[in-house]
Short mmCIF file of N, CA and C in Angstrom, two decimals:
data_model
loop_
_atom_site.label_atom_id
_atom_site.label_comp_id
_atom_site.label_asym_id
_atom_site.label_seq_id
_atom_site.Cartn_x
_atom_site.Cartn_y
_atom_site.Cartn_z
N MET A 1 25.57 102.85 -12.14
CA MET A 1 24.62 102.70 -13.71
C MET A 1 25.51 102.05 -15.01
N LEU A 2 24.91 100.86 -14.82
CA LEU A 2 25.35 100.35 -16.37
C LEU A 2 25.39 100.72 -17.83
N LYS A 3 26.31 100.98 -18.25
CA LYS A 3 25.46 101.79 -19.89
C LYS A 3 25.09 100.53 -20.42
N LEU A 4 24.07 100.55 -21.70
CA LEU A 4 23.85 100.49 -22.60
C LEU A 4 24.27 100.51 -23.89
N LEU A 5 25.21 99.52 -24.80
CA LEU A 5 25.66 100.15 -25.83
C LEU A 5 25.34 99.85 -26.88
N LEU A 6 24.25 100.81 -27.61
CA LEU A 6 23.36 100.29 -29.23
C LEU A 6 24.23 100.17 -30.36
N PRO A 7 24.46 99.85 -31.17
CA PRO A 7 25.07 98.78 -32.25
C PRO A 7 23.76 100.09 -33.42
N ASP A 8 25.01 100.12 -34.72
CA ASP A 8 24.48 101.45 -35.52
C ASP A 8 23.81 100.79 -36.50
N ASP A 9 22.55 101.40 -36.94
CA ASP A 9 21.67 100.68 -38.50
C ASP A 9 22.29 99.46 -39.05
N SER A 10 23.85 100.12 -40.00
CA SER A 10 24.16 98.74 -40.66
C SER A 10 25.17 97.82 -40.02
N SER A 11 25.20 98.33 -38.50
CA SER A 11 26.08 96.34 -38.32
C SER A 11 24.64 96.11 -37.56
N LEU A 12 23.63 96.14 -37.01
CA LEU A 12 22.23 96.49 -37.20
C LEU A 12 22.16 95.17 -38.06
N SER A 13 21.69 95.34 -39.47
CA SER A 13 21.67 94.88 -40.33
C SER A 13 21.83 94.22 -40.85
N ARG A 14 23.28 94.11 -41.12
CA ARG A 14 24.40 93.15 -41.19
C ARG A 14 24.05 91.93 -40.33
N PHE A 15 24.22 92.47 -38.50
CA PHE A 15 23.99 91.15 -38.21
C PHE A 15 22.95 90.10 -38.27
N ASN A 16 21.02 90.72 -38.62
CA ASN A 16 20.03 90.13 -39.39
C ASN A 16 20.16 89.63 -40.80
N SER A 17 21.14 89.97 -41.22
CA SER A 17 21.56 89.61 -42.22
C SER A 17 21.58 87.87 -42.29
N ILE A 18 22.73 87.91 -41.47
CA ILE A 18 23.72 86.92 -40.91
C ILE A 18 22.29 86.23 -39.87
N ILE A 19 21.97 86.82 -39.26
CA ILE A 19 21.61 85.64 -38.52
C ILE A 19 19.25 85.09 -38.31
N ALA A 20 19.12 86.06 -39.92
CA ALA A 20 18.21 85.43 -39.91
C ALA A 20 18.12 83.84 -40.21
N PRO A 21 18.11 84.07 -41.22
CA PRO A 21 18.71 82.11 -41.91
C PRO A 21 18.91 81.23 -40.85
N ILE A 22 20.02 81.45 -39.70
CA ILE A 22 20.33 80.82 -38.74
C ILE A 22 19.07 80.00 -37.87
N THR A 23 18.67 81.49 -37.67
CA THR A 23 16.83 81.28 -36.64
C THR A 23 16.47 80.09 -37.76
N SER A 24 15.95 81.04 -39.08
CA SER A 24 14.36 79.69 -39.99
C SER A 24 15.26 78.52 -39.54
N THR A 25 16.76 78.11 -40.12
CA THR A 25 16.69 76.50 -39.68
C THR A 25 16.21 76.26 -38.45
N ILE A 26 16.90 76.33 -38.16
CA ILE A 26 16.61 76.36 -36.42
C ILE A 26 14.83 75.93 -36.27
N ILE A 27 14.18 76.78 -36.78
CA ILE A 27 11.91 77.19 -36.76
C ILE A 27 12.78 76.10 -37.20
N SER A 28 13.00 75.16 -38.38
CA SER A 28 12.51 74.38 -39.83
C SER A 28 12.34 72.69 -38.75
N ASN A 29 13.71 73.28 -38.26
CA ASN A 29 14.49 71.72 -37.72
C ASN A 29 13.32 71.56 -36.29
N GLN A 30 13.38 72.56 -35.69
CA GLN A 30 12.55 71.94 -34.55
C GLN A 30 10.68 71.57 -34.82
N GLU A 31 10.73 71.72 -35.32
CA GLU A 31 8.98 72.13 -36.28
C GLU A 31 8.89 70.46 -37.18
N GLU A 32 10.37 69.71 -37.98
CA GLU A 32 10.72 68.72 -38.24
C GLU A 32 10.60 68.02 -37.09
N ASN A 33 11.39 68.14 -36.38
CA ASN A 33 11.94 67.16 -34.70
C ASN A 33 10.82 67.20 -34.23
N GLN A 34 9.24 67.88 -34.31
CA GLN A 34 7.99 67.61 -33.88
C GLN A 34 7.29 66.66 -34.67
N LYS A 35 7.56 67.02 -35.47
CA LYS A 35 6.83 66.02 -36.45
C LYS A 35 7.31 63.80 -36.48
N LEU A 36 8.21 64.68 -36.91
CA LEU A 36 9.16 62.90 -36.73
C LEU A 36 8.85 62.44 -34.62
N THR A 37 8.88 62.97 -33.99
CA THR A 37 8.26 62.59 -32.63
C THR A 37 7.44 62.11 -32.76
N ASN A 38 6.03 62.94 -33.19
CA ASN A 38 4.94 62.23 -33.41
C ASN A 38 4.82 60.99 -33.67
N LEU A 39 5.25 61.41 -34.96
CA LEU A 39 5.14 59.74 -36.10
C LEU A 39 5.76 58.89 -35.21
N ARG A 40 6.96 58.49 -34.55
CA ARG A 40 7.74 57.65 -33.66
C ARG A 40 6.62 56.71 -33.18
N ASP A 41 5.96 57.88 -31.82
CA ASP A 41 5.57 57.60 -30.89
C ASP A 41 3.67 57.16 -31.81
N MET A 42 2.84 58.00 -32.97
CA MET A 42 2.27 57.30 -33.36
C MET A 42 2.97 55.09 -33.87
N LEU A 43 3.70 55.36 -34.56
CA LEU A 43 4.48 53.73 -34.93
C LEU A 43 4.29 52.57 -33.77
N LEU A 44 5.05 53.62 -32.91
CA LEU A 44 5.21 52.61 -32.11
C LEU A 44 4.19 52.32 -31.14
N SER A 45 3.08 52.70 -30.86
CA SER A 45 1.32 52.39 -30.52
C SER A 45 1.37 51.36 -30.64
N LYS A 46 0.96 51.38 -32.97
CA LYS A 46 0.68 50.56 -33.54
C LYS A 46 1.43 49.42 -33.89
N LEU A 47 2.42 49.56 -33.12
CA LEU A 47 3.46 48.63 -33.48
C LEU A 47 3.09 47.66 -31.93
N MET A 48 3.67 48.21 -30.50
CA MET A 48 3.81 47.33 -29.90
C MET A 48 2.37 46.72 -29.65
N SER A 49 1.25 47.47 -29.82
CA SER A 49 -0.53 46.75 -29.65
C SER A 49 -0.76 45.74 -30.85
N GLY A 50 0.41 45.58 -31.99
CA GLY A 50 -0.09 44.51 -32.93
C GLY A 50 -0.74 44.83 -33.44
N LYS A 51 -0.68 45.75 -34.26
CA LYS A 51 -1.85 47.06 -35.59
C LYS A 51 -1.26 47.37 -36.53
N MET A 52 0.10 46.35 -36.58
CA MET A 52 0.73 46.92 -37.59
C MET A 52 1.32 45.62 -37.76
N ASP A 53 1.50 44.60 -39.16
CA ASP A 53 2.42 43.53 -39.50
C ASP A 53 2.94 43.86 -39.82
N VAL A 54 4.46 43.72 -39.27
CA VAL A 54 5.19 43.96 -39.91
C VAL A 54 7.02 42.61 -40.39
N SER A 55 5.96 41.10 -39.42
CA SER A 55 6.53 39.87 -40.26
C SER A 55 7.31 39.59 -42.33
N ASN A 56 6.33 40.99 -42.87
CA ASN A 56 7.31 40.77 -43.71
C ASN A 56 8.45 41.67 -44.07
N ILE A 57 8.96 42.67 -43.77
CA ILE A 57 9.56 42.89 -43.69
C ILE A 57 11.25 42.25 -43.95
N GLN A 58 11.80 43.10 -45.01
CA GLN A 58 13.33 42.26 -44.99
C GLN A 58 14.13 43.87 -44.71
N LEU A 59 14.99 42.95 -44.17
CA LEU A 59 15.38 43.94 -43.02
C LEU A 59 18.28 43.72 -43.88
#
């Protein structure tokens, strides 16, 4: 039978204080990535269909 070791409250609290900001950053990055993907798809669709004129954009 496998034994499961559980951390004490202090260790668990320290772990959570380290992991919480990392998890929050990951979630924020995933949300931003989804927004950027949607924006890319919308712009690409408009560019390919000719609905958006980019002839005056200087690169």
